[in-house]
GROMACS .gro file of C-alpha atoms in nm:
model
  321
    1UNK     CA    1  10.218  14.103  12.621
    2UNK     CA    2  10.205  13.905  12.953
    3UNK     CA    3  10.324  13.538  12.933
    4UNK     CA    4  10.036  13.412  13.066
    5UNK     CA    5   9.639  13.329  12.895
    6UNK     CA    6   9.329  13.449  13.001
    7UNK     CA    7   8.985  13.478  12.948
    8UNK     CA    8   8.700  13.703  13.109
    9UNK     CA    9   8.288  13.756  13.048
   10UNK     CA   10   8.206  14.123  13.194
   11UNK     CA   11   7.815  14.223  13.242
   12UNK     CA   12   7.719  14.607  13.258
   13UNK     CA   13   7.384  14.782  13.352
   14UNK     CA   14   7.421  15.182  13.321
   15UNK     CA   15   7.145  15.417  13.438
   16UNK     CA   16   7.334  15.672  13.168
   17UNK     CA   17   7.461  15.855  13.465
   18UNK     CA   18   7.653  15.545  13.660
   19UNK     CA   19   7.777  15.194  13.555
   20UNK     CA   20   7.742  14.897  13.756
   21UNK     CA   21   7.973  14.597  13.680
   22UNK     CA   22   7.768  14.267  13.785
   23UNK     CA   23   8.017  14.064  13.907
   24UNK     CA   24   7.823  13.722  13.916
   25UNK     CA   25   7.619  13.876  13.605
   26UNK     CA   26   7.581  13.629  13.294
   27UNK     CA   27   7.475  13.871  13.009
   28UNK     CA   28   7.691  13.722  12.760
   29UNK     CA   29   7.588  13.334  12.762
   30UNK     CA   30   7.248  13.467  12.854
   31UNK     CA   31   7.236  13.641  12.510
   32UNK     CA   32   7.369  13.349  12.330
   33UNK     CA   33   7.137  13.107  12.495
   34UNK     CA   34   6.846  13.283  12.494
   35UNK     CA   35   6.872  13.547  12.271
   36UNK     CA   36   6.845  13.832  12.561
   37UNK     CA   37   6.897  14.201  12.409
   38UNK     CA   38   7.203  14.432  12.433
   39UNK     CA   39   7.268  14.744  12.408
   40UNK     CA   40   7.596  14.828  12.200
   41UNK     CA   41   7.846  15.032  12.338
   42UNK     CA   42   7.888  15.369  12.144
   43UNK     CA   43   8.281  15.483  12.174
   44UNK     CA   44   8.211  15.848  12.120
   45UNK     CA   45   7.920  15.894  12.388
   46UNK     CA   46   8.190  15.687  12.624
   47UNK     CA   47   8.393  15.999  12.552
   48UNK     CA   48   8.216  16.212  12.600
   49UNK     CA   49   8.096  16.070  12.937
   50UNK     CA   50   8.301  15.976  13.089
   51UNK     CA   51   8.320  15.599  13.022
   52UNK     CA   52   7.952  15.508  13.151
   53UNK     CA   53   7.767  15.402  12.862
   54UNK     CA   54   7.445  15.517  12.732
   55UNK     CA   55   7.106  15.365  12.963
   56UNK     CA   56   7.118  15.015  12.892
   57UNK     CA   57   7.244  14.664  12.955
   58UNK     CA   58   7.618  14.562  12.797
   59UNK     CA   59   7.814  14.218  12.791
   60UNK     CA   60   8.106  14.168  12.640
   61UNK     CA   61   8.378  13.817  12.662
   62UNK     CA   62   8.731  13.859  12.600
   63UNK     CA   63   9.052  13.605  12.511
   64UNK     CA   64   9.354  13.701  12.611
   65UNK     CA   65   9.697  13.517  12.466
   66UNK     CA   66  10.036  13.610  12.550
   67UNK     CA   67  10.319  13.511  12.452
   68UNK     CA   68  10.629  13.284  12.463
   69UNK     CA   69  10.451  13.038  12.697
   70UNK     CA   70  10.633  12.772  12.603
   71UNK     CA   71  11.005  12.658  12.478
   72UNK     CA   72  11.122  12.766  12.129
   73UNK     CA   73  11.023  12.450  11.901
   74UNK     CA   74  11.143  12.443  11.546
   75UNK     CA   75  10.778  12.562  11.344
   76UNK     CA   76  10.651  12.712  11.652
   77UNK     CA   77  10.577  13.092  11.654
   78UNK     CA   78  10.667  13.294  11.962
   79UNK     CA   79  10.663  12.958  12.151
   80UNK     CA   80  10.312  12.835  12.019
   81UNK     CA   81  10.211  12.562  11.869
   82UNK     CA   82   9.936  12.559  11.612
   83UNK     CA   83   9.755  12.264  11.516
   84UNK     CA   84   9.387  12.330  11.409
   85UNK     CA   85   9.375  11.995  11.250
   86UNK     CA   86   9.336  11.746  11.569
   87UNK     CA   87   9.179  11.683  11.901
   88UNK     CA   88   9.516  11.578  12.040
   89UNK     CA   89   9.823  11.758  12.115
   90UNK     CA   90  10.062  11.745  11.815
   91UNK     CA   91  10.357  11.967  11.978
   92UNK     CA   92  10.645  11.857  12.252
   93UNK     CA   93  10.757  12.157  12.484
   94UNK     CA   94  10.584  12.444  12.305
   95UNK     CA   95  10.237  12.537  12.430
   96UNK     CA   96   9.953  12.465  12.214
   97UNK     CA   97   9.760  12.747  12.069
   98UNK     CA   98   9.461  12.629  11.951
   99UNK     CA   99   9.404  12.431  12.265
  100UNK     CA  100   9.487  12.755  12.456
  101UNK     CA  101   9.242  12.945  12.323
  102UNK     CA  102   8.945  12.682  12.336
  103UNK     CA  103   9.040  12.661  12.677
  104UNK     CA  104   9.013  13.019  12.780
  105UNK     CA  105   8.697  13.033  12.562
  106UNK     CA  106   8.478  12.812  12.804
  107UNK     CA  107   8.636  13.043  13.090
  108UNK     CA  108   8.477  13.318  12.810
  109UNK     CA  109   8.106  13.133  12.808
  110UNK     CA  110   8.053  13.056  13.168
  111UNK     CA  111   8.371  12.820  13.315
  112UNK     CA  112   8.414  13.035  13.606
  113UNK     CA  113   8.346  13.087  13.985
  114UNK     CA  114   8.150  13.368  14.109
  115UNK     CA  115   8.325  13.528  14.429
  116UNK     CA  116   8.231  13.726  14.708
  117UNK     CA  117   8.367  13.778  15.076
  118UNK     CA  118   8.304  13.791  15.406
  119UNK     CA  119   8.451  13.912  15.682
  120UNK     CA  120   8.453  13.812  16.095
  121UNK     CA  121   8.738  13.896  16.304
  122UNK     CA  122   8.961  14.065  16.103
  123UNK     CA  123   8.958  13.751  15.847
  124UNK     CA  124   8.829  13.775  15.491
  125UNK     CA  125   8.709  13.452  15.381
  126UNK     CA  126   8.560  13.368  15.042
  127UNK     CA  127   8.226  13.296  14.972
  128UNK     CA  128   8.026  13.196  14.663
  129UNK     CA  129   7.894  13.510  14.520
  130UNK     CA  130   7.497  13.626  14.680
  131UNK     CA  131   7.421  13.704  14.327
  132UNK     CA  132   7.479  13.393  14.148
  133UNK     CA  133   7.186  13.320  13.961
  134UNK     CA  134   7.046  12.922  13.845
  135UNK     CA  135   7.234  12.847  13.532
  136UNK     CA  136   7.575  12.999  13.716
  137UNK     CA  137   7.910  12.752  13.700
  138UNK     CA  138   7.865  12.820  14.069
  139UNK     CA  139   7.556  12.648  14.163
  140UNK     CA  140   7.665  12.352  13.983
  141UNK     CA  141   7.943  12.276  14.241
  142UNK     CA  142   7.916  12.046  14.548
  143UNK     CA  143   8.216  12.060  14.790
  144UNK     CA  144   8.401  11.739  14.953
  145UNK     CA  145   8.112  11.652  15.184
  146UNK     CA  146   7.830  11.637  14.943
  147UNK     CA  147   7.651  11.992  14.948
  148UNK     CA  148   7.584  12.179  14.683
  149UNK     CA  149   7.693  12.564  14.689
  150UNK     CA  150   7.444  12.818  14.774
  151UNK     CA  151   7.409  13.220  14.707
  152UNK     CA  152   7.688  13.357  14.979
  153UNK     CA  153   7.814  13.024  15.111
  154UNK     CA  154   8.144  13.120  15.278
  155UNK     CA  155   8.436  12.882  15.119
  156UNK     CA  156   8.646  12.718  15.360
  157UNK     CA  157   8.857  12.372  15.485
  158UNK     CA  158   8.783  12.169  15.713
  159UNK     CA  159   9.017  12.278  16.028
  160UNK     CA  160   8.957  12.631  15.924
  161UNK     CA  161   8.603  12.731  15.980
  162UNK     CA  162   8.477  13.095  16.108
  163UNK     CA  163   8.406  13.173  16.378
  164UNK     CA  164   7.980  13.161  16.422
  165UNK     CA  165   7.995  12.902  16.129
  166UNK     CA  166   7.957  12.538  16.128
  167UNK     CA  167   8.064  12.251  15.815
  168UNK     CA  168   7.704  12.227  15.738
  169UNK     CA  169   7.644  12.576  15.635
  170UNK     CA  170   8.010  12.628  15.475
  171UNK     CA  171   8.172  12.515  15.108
  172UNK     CA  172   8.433  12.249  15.235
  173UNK     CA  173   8.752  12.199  15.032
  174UNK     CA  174   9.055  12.101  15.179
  175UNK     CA  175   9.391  12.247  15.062
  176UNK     CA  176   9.559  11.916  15.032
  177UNK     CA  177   9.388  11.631  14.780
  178UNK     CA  178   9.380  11.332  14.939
  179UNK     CA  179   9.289  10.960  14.838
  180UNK     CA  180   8.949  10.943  14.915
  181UNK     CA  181   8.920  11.266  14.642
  182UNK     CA  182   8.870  11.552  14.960
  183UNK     CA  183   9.066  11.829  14.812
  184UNK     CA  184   8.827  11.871  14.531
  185UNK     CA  185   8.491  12.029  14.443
  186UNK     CA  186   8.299  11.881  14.246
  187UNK     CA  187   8.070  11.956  13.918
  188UNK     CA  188   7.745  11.814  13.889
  189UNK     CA  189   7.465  11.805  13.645
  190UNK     CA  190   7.236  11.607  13.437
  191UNK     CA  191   7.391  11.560  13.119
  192UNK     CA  192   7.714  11.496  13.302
  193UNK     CA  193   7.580  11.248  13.467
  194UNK     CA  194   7.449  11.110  13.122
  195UNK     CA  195   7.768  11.138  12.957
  196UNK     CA  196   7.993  10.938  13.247
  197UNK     CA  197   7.743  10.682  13.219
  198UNK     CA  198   7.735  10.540  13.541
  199UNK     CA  199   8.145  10.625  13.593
  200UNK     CA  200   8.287  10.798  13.915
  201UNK     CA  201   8.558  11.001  14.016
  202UNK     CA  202   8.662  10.940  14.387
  203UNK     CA  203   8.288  10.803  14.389
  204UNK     CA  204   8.147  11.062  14.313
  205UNK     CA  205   7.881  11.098  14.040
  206UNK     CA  206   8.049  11.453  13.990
  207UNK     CA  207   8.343  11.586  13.786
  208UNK     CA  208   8.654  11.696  13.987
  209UNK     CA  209   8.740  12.073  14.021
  210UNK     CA  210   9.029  12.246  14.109
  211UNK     CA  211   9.005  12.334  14.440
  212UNK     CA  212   9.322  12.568  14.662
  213UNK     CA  213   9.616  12.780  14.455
  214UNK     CA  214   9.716  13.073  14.644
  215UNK     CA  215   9.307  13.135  14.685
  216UNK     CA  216   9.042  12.882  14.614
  217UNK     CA  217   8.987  12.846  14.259
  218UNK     CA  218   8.707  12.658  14.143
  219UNK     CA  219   8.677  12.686  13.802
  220UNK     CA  220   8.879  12.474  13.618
  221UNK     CA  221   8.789  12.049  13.556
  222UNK     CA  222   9.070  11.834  13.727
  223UNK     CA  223   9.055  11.560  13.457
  224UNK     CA  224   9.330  11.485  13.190
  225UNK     CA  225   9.108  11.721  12.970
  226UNK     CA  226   9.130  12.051  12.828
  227UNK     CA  227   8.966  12.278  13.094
  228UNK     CA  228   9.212  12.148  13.332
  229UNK     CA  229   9.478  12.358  13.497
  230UNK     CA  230   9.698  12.065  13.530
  231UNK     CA  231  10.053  12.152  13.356
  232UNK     CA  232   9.970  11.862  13.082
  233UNK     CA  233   9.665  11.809  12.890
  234UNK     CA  234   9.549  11.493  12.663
  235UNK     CA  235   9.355  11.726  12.434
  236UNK     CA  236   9.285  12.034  12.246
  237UNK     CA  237   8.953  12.041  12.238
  238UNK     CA  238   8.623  11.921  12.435
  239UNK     CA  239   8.580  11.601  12.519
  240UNK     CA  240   8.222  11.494  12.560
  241UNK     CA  241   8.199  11.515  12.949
  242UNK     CA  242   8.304  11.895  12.925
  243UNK     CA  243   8.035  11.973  12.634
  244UNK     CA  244   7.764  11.825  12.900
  245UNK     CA  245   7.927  12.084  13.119
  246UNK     CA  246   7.877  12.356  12.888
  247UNK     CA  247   7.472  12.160  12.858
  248UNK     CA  248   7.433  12.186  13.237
  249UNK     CA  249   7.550  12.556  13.172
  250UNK     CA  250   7.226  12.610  12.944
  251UNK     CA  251   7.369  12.569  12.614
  252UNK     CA  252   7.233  12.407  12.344
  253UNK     CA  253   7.511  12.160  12.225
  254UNK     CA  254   7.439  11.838  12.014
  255UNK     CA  255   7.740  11.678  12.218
  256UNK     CA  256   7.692  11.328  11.989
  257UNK     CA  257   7.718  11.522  11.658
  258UNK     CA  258   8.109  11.496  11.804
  259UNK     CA  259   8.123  11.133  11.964
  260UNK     CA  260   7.945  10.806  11.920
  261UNK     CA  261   8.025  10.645  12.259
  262UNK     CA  262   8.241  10.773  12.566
  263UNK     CA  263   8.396  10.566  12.791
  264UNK     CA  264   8.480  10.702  13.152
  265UNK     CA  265   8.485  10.418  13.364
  266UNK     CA  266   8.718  10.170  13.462
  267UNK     CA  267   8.776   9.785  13.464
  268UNK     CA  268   8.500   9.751  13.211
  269UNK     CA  269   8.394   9.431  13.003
  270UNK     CA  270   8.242   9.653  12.706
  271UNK     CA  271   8.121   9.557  12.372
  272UNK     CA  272   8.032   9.882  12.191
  273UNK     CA  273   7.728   9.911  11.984
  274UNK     CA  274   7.705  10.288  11.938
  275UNK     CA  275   7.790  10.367  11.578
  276UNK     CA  276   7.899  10.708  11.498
  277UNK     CA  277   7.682  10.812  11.219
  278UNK     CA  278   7.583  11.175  11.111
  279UNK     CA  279   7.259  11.368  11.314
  280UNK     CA  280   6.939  11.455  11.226
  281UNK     CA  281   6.849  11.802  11.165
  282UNK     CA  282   6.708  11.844  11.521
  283UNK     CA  283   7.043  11.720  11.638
  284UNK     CA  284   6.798  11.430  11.833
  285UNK     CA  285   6.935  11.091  11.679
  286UNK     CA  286   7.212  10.922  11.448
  287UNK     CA  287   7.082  10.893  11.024
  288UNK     CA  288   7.149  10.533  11.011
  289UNK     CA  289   7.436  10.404  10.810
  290UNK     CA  290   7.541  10.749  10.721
  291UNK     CA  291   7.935  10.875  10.827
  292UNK     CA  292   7.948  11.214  11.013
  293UNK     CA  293   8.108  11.489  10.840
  294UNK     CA  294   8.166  11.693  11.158
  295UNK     CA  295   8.554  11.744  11.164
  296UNK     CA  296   8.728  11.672  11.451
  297UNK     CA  297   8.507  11.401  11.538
  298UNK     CA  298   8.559  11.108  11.737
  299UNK     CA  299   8.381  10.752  11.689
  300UNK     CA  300   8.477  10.578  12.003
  301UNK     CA  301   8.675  10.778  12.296
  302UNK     CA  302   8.795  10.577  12.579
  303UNK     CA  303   8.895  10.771  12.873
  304UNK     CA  304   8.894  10.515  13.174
  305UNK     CA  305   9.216  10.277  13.219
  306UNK     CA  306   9.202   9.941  13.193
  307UNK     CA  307   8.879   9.824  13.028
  308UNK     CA  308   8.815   9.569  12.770
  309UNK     CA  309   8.627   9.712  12.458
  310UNK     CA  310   8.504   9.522  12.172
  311UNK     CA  311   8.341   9.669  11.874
  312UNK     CA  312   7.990   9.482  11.773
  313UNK     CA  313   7.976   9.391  11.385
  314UNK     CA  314   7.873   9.592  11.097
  315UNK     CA  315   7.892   9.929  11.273
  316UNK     CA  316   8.014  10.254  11.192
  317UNK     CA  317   8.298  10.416  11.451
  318UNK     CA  318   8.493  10.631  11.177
  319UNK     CA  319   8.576  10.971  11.271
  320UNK     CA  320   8.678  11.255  11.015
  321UNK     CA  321   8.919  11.407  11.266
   0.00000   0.00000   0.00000
């Protein structure tokens, strides 16, 4: 097995005599959110043609974990760490399993950049993918200048734009992150815009995105959270910002059945008055003066530095986690 994690969502439509891979297709969260129908793959009529399936539509997601990814830790197993007990790392140098695999599972459901290319004087640039479609990861990123992507946008910097193109009808994302947060693309969405509660990053009203490795990126949130691809991560699971994500992505997530209040912003003078109580059925409001049995949850999470929090009297910020 490859040292290495990864995670992949494949859509299939068959006319029972070809198969066509839809590279931007979303079959998989599509089916989950909305209960869209599937055809199941029969193994012995893939035999038997070939390996194009039956007439139909197919989606499948897959998880893949390697192994040895990180150093050999007394009571870790083929250098991983496995914790399924907290929301924050528990291990020193070996990689953390359970963490791991939540991470490559949002890659799984929809955590992912769309691709296509184009071509002009012997160059292939990037572009966002012409087949995207609304609820797409894609669509939900703005570059460094403060447009949002569009079906077959070409990606490119700032000092490297084709030839016949201009900044305003490109993806901008410079290769170098600098102060003022250029470097970056951006998520943005309603319910992350509800969870940061008025906070920023770089000024933006957007979360940050990985922008240039060897290619551009794009899919993974450059906080101190778990869908990062920074080499360290605060947690093994999702904090609240990252479940509005997976909201803006069309799922149906009661994000406060797992946190009373979130705190993103800086410099704050806060007195908290959110309780962290157990949901209604509807997952729509907190039953009053009743704990939350949802493991792994968390009352108050601060995430911004320096702020001042108080907690108001005769509330209820217990988590079972």
């Amino acid at each position: 097995m490859k040292q290495n994690a990864g995670a992949a969502s494949t859509s299939i439509r068959s006319d029972g005599a070809n198969k066509n891979i839809l590279t931007a297709g979303l079959f998989v969260p599509e089916q989950i959110q909305n209960g869209k129908s599937l055809s199941v793959l029969n193994q012995e009529y893939l035999e038997a043609h070939g390996n194009t399936p039956a007439a139909g539509e197919y989606g499948f997601s897959e998880v893949t974990i390697g192994k040895y990814m990180g150093a050999a830790r007394e009571g870790a197993e083929l250098g991983w760490w496995v914790d399924t007990d907290t929301v924050l790392p528990t291990n020193e140098q070996a990689a953390d399993f359970v963490g791991t695999f939540r991470h490559e599972l949002g890659h799984a459901l929809g955590i992912s950049l769309k691709k296509g290319e184009y071509k002009v004087g012997g160059v292939t640039y990037q572009t966002i993918h012409p087949d995207v479609t609304e609820n797409s990861w894609s669509l939900h990123l703005m570059d460094q200048t403060g447009k949002m992507a569009k079906p077959g946008m070409v990606i490119a910097t700032s000092n490297n734009i084709p030839a016949g193109r201009t900044e305003n009808d490109c993806f901008i994302v410079d290769r170098t992150i600098a102060a003022n947060g250029n470097g970056y693309a951006y998520f943005v969405g309603p319910n992350v815009t509800d969870a940061l509660g008025g906070a920023t990053f770089f000024g933006r009203n957007a979360l940050p995105v990985n922008g240039w490795e060897t290619t551009f990126e794009g899919s993974h949130l450059q906080t101190t959270g778990m869908m990062s691809h920074r080499v360290y991560s605060n947690y093994t699971s999702f904090m609240e910002v990252e479940l509005a994500v997976m909201q803006d992505l069309g799922y149906k997530i009661d994000r406060k059945a797992y946190f009373g209040k979130s705190i993103y912003g800086n410099g704050g003078t806060i007195t908290n008055t959110q309780g962290y109580f157990a949901r209604n059925r509807n997952g729509t409001a907190y039953l009053e003066n009743t704990y939350s049995a949802v493991p792994l949850g968390i009352g108050l999470h601060i995430y911004g530095s320096d702020n001042m929090v108080t907690q108001a009297a005769n509330i209820m910020t217990r988590g079972t986690g």
